[in-house]
mmCIF file of C-alpha atoms in Angstrom:
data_model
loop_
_atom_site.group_PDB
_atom_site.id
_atom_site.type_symbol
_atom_site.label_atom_id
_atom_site.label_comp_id
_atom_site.label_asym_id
_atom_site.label_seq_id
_atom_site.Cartn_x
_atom_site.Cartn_y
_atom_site.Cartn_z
ATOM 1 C CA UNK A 1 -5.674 -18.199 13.233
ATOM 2 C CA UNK A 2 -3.743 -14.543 13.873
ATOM 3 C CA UNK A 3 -6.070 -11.854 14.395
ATOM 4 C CA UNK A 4 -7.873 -9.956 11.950
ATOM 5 C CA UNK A 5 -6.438 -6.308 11.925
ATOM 6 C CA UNK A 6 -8.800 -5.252 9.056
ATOM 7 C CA UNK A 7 -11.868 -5.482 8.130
ATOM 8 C CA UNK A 8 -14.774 -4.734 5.658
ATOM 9 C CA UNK A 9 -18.069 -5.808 5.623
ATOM 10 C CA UNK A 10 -21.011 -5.436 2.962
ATOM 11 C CA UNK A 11 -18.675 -2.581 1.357
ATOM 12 C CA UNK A 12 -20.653 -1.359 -1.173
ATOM 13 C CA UNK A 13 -19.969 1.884 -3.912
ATOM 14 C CA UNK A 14 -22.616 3.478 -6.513
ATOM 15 C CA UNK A 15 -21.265 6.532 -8.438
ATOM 16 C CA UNK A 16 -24.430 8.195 -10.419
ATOM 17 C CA UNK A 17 -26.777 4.512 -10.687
ATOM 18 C CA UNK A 18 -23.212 2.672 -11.494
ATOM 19 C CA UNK A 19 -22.553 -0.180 -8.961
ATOM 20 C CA UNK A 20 -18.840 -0.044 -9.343
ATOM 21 C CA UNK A 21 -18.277 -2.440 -5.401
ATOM 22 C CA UNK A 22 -21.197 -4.402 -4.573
ATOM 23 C CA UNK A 23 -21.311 -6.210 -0.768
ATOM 24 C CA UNK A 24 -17.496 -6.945 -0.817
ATOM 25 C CA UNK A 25 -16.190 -8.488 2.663
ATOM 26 C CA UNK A 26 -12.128 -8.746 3.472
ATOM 27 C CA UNK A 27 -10.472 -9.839 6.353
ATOM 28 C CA UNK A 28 -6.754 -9.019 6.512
ATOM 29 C CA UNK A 29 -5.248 -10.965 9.426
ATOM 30 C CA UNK A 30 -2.317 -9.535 11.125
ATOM 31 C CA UNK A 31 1.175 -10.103 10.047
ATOM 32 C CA UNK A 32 0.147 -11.465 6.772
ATOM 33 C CA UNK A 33 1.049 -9.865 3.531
ATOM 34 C CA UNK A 34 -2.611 -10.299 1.533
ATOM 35 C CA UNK A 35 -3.500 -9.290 -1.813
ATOM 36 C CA UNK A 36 -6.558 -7.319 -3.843
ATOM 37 C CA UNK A 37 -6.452 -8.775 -7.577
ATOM 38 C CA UNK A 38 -8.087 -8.474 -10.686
ATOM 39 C CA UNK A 39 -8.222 -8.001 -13.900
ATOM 40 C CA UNK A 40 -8.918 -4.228 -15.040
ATOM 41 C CA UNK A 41 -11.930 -2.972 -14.157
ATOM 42 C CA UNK A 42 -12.504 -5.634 -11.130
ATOM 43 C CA UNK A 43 -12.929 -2.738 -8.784
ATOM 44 C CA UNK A 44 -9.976 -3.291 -6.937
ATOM 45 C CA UNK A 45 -8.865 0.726 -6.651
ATOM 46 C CA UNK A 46 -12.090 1.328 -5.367
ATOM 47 C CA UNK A 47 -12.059 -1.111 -2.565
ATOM 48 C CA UNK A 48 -8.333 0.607 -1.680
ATOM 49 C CA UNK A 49 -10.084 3.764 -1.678
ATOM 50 C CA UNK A 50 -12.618 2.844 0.657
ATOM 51 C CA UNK A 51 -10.488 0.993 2.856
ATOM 52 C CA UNK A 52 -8.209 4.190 2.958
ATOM 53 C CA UNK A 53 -11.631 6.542 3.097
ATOM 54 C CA UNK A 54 -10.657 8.365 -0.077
ATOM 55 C CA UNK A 55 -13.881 7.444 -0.751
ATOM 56 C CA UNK A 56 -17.002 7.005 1.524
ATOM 57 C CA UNK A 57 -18.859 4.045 0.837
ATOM 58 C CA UNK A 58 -22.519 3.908 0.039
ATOM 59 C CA UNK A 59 -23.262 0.895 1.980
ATOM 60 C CA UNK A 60 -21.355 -1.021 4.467
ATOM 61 C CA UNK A 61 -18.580 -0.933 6.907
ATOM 62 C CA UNK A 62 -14.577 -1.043 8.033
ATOM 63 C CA UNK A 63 -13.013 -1.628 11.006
ATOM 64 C CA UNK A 64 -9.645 -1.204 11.804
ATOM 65 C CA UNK A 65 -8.385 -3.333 14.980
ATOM 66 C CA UNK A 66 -11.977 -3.387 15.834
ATOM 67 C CA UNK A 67 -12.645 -0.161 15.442
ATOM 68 C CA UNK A 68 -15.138 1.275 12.968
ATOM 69 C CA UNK A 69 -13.590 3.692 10.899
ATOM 70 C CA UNK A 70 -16.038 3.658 8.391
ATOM 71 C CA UNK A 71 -16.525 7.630 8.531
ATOM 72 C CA UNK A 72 -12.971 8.492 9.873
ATOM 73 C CA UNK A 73 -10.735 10.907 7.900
ATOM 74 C CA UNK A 74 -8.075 9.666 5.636
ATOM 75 C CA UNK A 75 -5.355 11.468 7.818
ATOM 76 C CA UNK A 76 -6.904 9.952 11.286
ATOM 77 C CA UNK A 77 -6.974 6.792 9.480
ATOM 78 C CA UNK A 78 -2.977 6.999 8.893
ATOM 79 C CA UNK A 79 -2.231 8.633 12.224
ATOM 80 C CA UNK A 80 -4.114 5.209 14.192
ATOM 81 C CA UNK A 81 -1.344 2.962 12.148
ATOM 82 C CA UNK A 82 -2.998 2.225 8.703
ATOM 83 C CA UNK A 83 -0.616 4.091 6.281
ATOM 84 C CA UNK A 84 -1.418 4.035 2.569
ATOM 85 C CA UNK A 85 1.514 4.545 0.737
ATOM 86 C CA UNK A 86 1.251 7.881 -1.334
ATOM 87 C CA UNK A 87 -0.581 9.271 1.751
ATOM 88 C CA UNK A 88 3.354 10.317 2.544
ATOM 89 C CA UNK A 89 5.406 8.963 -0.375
ATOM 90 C CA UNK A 90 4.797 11.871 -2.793
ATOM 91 C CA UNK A 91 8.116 12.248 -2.990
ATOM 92 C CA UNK A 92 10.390 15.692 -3.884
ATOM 93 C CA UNK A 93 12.063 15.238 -7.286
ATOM 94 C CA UNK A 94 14.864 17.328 -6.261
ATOM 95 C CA UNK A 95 15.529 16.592 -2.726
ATOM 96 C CA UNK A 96 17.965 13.727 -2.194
ATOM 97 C CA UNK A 97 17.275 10.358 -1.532
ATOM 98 C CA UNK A 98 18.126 11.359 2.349
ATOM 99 C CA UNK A 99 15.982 14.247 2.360
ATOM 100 C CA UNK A 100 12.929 12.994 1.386
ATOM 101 C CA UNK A 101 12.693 10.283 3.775
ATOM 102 C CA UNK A 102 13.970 12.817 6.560
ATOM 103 C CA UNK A 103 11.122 14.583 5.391
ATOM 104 C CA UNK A 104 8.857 12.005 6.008
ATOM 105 C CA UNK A 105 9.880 11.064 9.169
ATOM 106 C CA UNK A 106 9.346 14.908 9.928
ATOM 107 C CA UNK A 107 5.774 14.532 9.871
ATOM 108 C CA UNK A 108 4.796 12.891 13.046
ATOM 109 C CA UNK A 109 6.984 15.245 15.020
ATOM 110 C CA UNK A 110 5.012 18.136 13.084
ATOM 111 C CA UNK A 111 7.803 20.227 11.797
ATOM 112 C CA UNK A 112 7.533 18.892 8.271
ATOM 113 C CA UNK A 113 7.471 22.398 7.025
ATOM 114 C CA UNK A 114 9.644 23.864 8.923
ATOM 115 C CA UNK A 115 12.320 25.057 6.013
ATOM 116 C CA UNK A 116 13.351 27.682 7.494
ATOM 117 C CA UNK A 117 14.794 25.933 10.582
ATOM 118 C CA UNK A 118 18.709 25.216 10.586
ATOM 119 C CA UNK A 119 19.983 21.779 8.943
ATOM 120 C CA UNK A 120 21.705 20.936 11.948
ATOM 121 C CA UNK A 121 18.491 20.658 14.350
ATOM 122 C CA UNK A 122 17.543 18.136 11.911
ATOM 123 C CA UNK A 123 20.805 15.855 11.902
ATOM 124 C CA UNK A 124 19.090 13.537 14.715
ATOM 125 C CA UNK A 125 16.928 12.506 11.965
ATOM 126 C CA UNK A 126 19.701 11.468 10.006
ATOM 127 C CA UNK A 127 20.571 7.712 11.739
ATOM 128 C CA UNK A 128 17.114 6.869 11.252
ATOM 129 C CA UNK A 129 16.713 8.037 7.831
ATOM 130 C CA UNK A 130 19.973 6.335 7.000
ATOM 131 C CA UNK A 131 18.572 2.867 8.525
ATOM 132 C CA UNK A 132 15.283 2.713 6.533
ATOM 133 C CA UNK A 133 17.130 3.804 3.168
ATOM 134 C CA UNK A 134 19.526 0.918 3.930
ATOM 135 C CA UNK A 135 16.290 -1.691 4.631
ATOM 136 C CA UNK A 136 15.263 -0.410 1.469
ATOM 137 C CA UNK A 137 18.735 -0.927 -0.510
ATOM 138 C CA UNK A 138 19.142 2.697 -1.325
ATOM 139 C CA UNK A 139 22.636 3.288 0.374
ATOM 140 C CA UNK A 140 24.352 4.249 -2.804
ATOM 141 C CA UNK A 141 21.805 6.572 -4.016
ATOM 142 C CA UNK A 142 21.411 8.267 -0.461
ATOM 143 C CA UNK A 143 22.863 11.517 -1.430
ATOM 144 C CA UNK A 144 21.267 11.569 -5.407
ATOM 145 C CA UNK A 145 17.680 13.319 -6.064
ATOM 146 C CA UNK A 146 14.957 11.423 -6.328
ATOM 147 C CA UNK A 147 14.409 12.843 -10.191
ATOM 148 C CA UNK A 148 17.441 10.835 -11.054
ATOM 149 C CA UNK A 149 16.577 7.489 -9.504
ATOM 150 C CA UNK A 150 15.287 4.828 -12.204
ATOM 151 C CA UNK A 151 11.878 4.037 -11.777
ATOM 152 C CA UNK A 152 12.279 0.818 -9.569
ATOM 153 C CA UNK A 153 14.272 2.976 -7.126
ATOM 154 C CA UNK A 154 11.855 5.425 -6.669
ATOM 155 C CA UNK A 155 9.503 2.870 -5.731
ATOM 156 C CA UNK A 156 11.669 1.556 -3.083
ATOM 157 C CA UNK A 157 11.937 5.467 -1.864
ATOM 158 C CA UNK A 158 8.105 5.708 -1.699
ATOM 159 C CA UNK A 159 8.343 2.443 0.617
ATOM 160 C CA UNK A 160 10.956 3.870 2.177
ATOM 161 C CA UNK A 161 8.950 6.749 3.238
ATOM 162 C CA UNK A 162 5.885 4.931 4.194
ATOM 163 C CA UNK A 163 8.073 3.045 6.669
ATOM 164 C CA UNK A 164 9.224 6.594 8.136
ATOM 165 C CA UNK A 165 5.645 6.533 9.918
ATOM 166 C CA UNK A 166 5.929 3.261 11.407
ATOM 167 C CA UNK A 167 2.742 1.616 10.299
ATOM 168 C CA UNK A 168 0.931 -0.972 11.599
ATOM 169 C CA UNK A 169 -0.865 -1.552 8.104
ATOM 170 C CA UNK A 170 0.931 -0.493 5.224
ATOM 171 C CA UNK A 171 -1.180 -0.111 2.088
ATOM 172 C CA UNK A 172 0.526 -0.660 -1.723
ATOM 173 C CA UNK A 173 -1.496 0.473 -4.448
ATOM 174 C CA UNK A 174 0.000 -1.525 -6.969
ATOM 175 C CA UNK A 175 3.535 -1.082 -6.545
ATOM 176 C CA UNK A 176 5.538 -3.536 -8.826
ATOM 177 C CA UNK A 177 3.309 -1.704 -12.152
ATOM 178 C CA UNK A 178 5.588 -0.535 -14.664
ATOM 179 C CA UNK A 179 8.493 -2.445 -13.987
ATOM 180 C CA UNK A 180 10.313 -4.777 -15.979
ATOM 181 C CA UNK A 181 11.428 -8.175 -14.705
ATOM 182 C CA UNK A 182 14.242 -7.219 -12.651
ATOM 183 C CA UNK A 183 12.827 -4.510 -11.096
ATOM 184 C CA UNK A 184 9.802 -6.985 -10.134
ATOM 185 C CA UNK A 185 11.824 -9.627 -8.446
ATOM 186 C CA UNK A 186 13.825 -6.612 -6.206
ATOM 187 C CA UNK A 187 10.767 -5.042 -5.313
ATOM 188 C CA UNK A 188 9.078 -7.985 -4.384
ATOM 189 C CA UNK A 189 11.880 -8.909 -2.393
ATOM 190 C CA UNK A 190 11.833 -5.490 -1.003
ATOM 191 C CA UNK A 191 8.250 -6.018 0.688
ATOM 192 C CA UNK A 192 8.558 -9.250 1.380
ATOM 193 C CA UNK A 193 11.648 -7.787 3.875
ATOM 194 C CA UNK A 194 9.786 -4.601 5.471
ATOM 195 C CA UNK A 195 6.480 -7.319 5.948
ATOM 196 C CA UNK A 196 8.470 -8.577 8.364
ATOM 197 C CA UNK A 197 6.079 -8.140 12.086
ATOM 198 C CA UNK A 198 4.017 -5.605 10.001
ATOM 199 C CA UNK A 199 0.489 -6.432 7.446
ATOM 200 C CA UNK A 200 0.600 -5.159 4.282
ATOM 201 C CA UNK A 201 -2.568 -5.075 2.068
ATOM 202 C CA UNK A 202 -1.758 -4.718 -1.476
ATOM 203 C CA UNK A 203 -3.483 -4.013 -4.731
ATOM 204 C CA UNK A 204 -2.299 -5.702 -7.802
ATOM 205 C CA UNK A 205 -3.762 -6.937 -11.153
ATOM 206 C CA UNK A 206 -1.210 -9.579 -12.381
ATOM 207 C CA UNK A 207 -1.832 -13.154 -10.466
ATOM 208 C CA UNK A 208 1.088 -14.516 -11.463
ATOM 209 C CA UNK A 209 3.252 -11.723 -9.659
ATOM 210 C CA UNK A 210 1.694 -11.964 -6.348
ATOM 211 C CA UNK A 211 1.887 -16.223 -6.038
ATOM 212 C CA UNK A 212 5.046 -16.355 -4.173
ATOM 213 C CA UNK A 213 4.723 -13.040 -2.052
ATOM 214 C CA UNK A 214 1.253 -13.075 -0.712
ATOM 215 C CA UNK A 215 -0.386 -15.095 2.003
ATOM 216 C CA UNK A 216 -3.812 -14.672 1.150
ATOM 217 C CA UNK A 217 -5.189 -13.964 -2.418
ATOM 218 C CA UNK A 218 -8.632 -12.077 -2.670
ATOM 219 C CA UNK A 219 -9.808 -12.173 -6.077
ATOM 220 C CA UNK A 220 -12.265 -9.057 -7.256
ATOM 221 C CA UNK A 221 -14.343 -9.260 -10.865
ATOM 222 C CA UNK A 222 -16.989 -6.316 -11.680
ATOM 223 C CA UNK A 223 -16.777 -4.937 -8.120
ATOM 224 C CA UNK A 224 -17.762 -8.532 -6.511
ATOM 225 C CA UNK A 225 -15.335 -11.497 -4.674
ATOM 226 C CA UNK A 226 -14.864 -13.993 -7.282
ATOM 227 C CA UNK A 227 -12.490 -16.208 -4.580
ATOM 228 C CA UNK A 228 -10.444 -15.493 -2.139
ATOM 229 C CA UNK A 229 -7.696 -17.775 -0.447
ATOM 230 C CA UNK A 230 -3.951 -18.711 -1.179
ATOM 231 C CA UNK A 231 -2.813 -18.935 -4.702
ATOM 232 C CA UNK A 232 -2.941 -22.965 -5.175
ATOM 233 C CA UNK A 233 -6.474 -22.249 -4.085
ATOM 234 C CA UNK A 234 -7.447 -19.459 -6.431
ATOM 235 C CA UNK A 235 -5.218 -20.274 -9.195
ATOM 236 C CA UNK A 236 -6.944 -23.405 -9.521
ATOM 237 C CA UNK A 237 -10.489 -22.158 -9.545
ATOM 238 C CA UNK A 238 -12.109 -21.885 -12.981
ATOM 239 C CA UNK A 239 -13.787 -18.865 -12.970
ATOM 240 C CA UNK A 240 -10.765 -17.378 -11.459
ATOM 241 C CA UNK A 241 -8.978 -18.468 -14.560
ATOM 242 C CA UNK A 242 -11.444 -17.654 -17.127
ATOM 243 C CA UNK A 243 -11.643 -13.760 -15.431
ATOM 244 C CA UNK A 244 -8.028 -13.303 -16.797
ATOM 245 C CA UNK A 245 -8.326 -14.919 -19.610
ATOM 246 C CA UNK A 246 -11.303 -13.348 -20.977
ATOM 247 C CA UNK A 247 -8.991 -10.149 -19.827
ATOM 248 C CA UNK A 248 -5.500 -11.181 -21.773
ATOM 249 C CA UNK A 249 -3.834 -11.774 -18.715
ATOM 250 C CA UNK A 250 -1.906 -15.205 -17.889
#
């Protein structure tokens, strides 16, 4: 069994008497792409936002590599390897393609701000930036702003700028929503290929969409596991199926 790389135990939320995650426990094991599911309102952007301390839970824990990290801030939390991705995909709408990942992989080097510094010191970005928008099949729209890219491209950008910090654990909060068929299939694709030696922990609601991508299938209803395993397993399972039903999903 590979090693579990993250963790939760007992995670628990309340917001004013409201119990909206109740003693949830997740194991992510390491190189493994594993998904959160459920239908709307299962909770599952809650548990992300715990995981990612964007919220602080109000019982339980979350360790990262063995770590506890339960009360660590969401930037310490990126800088140890566990990289959510709009923590740095909040991309510019009218930089190009090239200059928002360069951008990104500005940050860990500190100089992200620094506008005012000459193009040229920043051209030893450029190789790298060029290789990550290539993994991400955005060659032809290197030199286009982001504010023209169709919507499935500018998803592959934000993954394309999560990659700029090199994480250990990247973190999609539902990335293939919105997108029509095609755009599905590529983007799934897409994160299938940067999984490769990396864990990704994504959050999704569709099952359907996640069968052939994910290793591991955690299933959330009204904040609680419902089942958790790989999709044969959890596609199988009747009150897995009567969840979506009951919510108009297939």
């Amino acid at each position: 069994m590979a090693e579990i790389v993250l963790e939760a135990r007992d995670l628990s939320k309340e917001f004013k008497g409201f119990t909206a995650v109740k003693g949830v426990n997740l194991q992510v094991r390491r190189g493994t792409i594993h998904a959160l599911i459920g239908p709307n309102g299962a909770g599952k952007s809650t548990v992300f936002n715990l995981i990612t301390r964007f919220l602080p839970p109000t019982r339980g824990r979350i360790l990262y590599k063995g770590r506890d990290i339960t009360r660590a801030r969401p930037a310490d939390v990126a800088r140890m390897g566990l990289v959510r991705s709009f923590q740095i995909s909040a991309v510019f709408p009218h930089l190009s393609v090239l200059e928002n990942v360069r951008v990104a992989l500005q940050r860990p080097l500190g100089t992200s701000f620094h506008f005012w510094k000459p193009e040229a010191s920043l051209h030893g970005l450029h190789e790298r930036a060029r290789d990550l928008i290539d993994a991400v099949n955005l060659a032809a729209w290197a030199d286009r702003a982001a504010v023209e890219l169709p919507y499935g491209r500018k998803r592959a950008l934000e993954i394309a700028t999560t990659l700029a910090l090199d994480p250990e654990v990247m973190l999609l909060d539902e990335p293939l929503a919105g997108m029509g068929h095609e755009d599905i299939g590529h983007t799934a694709a897409l994160i299938r290929r940067v999984a490769a030696g990396r864990t990704v922990l994504m959050v999704e609601h569709n099952l359907s969409v996640v069968a052939d991508l994910s290793d591991t299938i955690t299933v959330l209803r009204r904040g609680e596991v419902l089942a958790e395993g790989p999709y044969d397993t959890v596609s199988r399972d009747p009150e897995v199926r009567e969840a979506y039903m009951g919510a108009g999903h297939g």
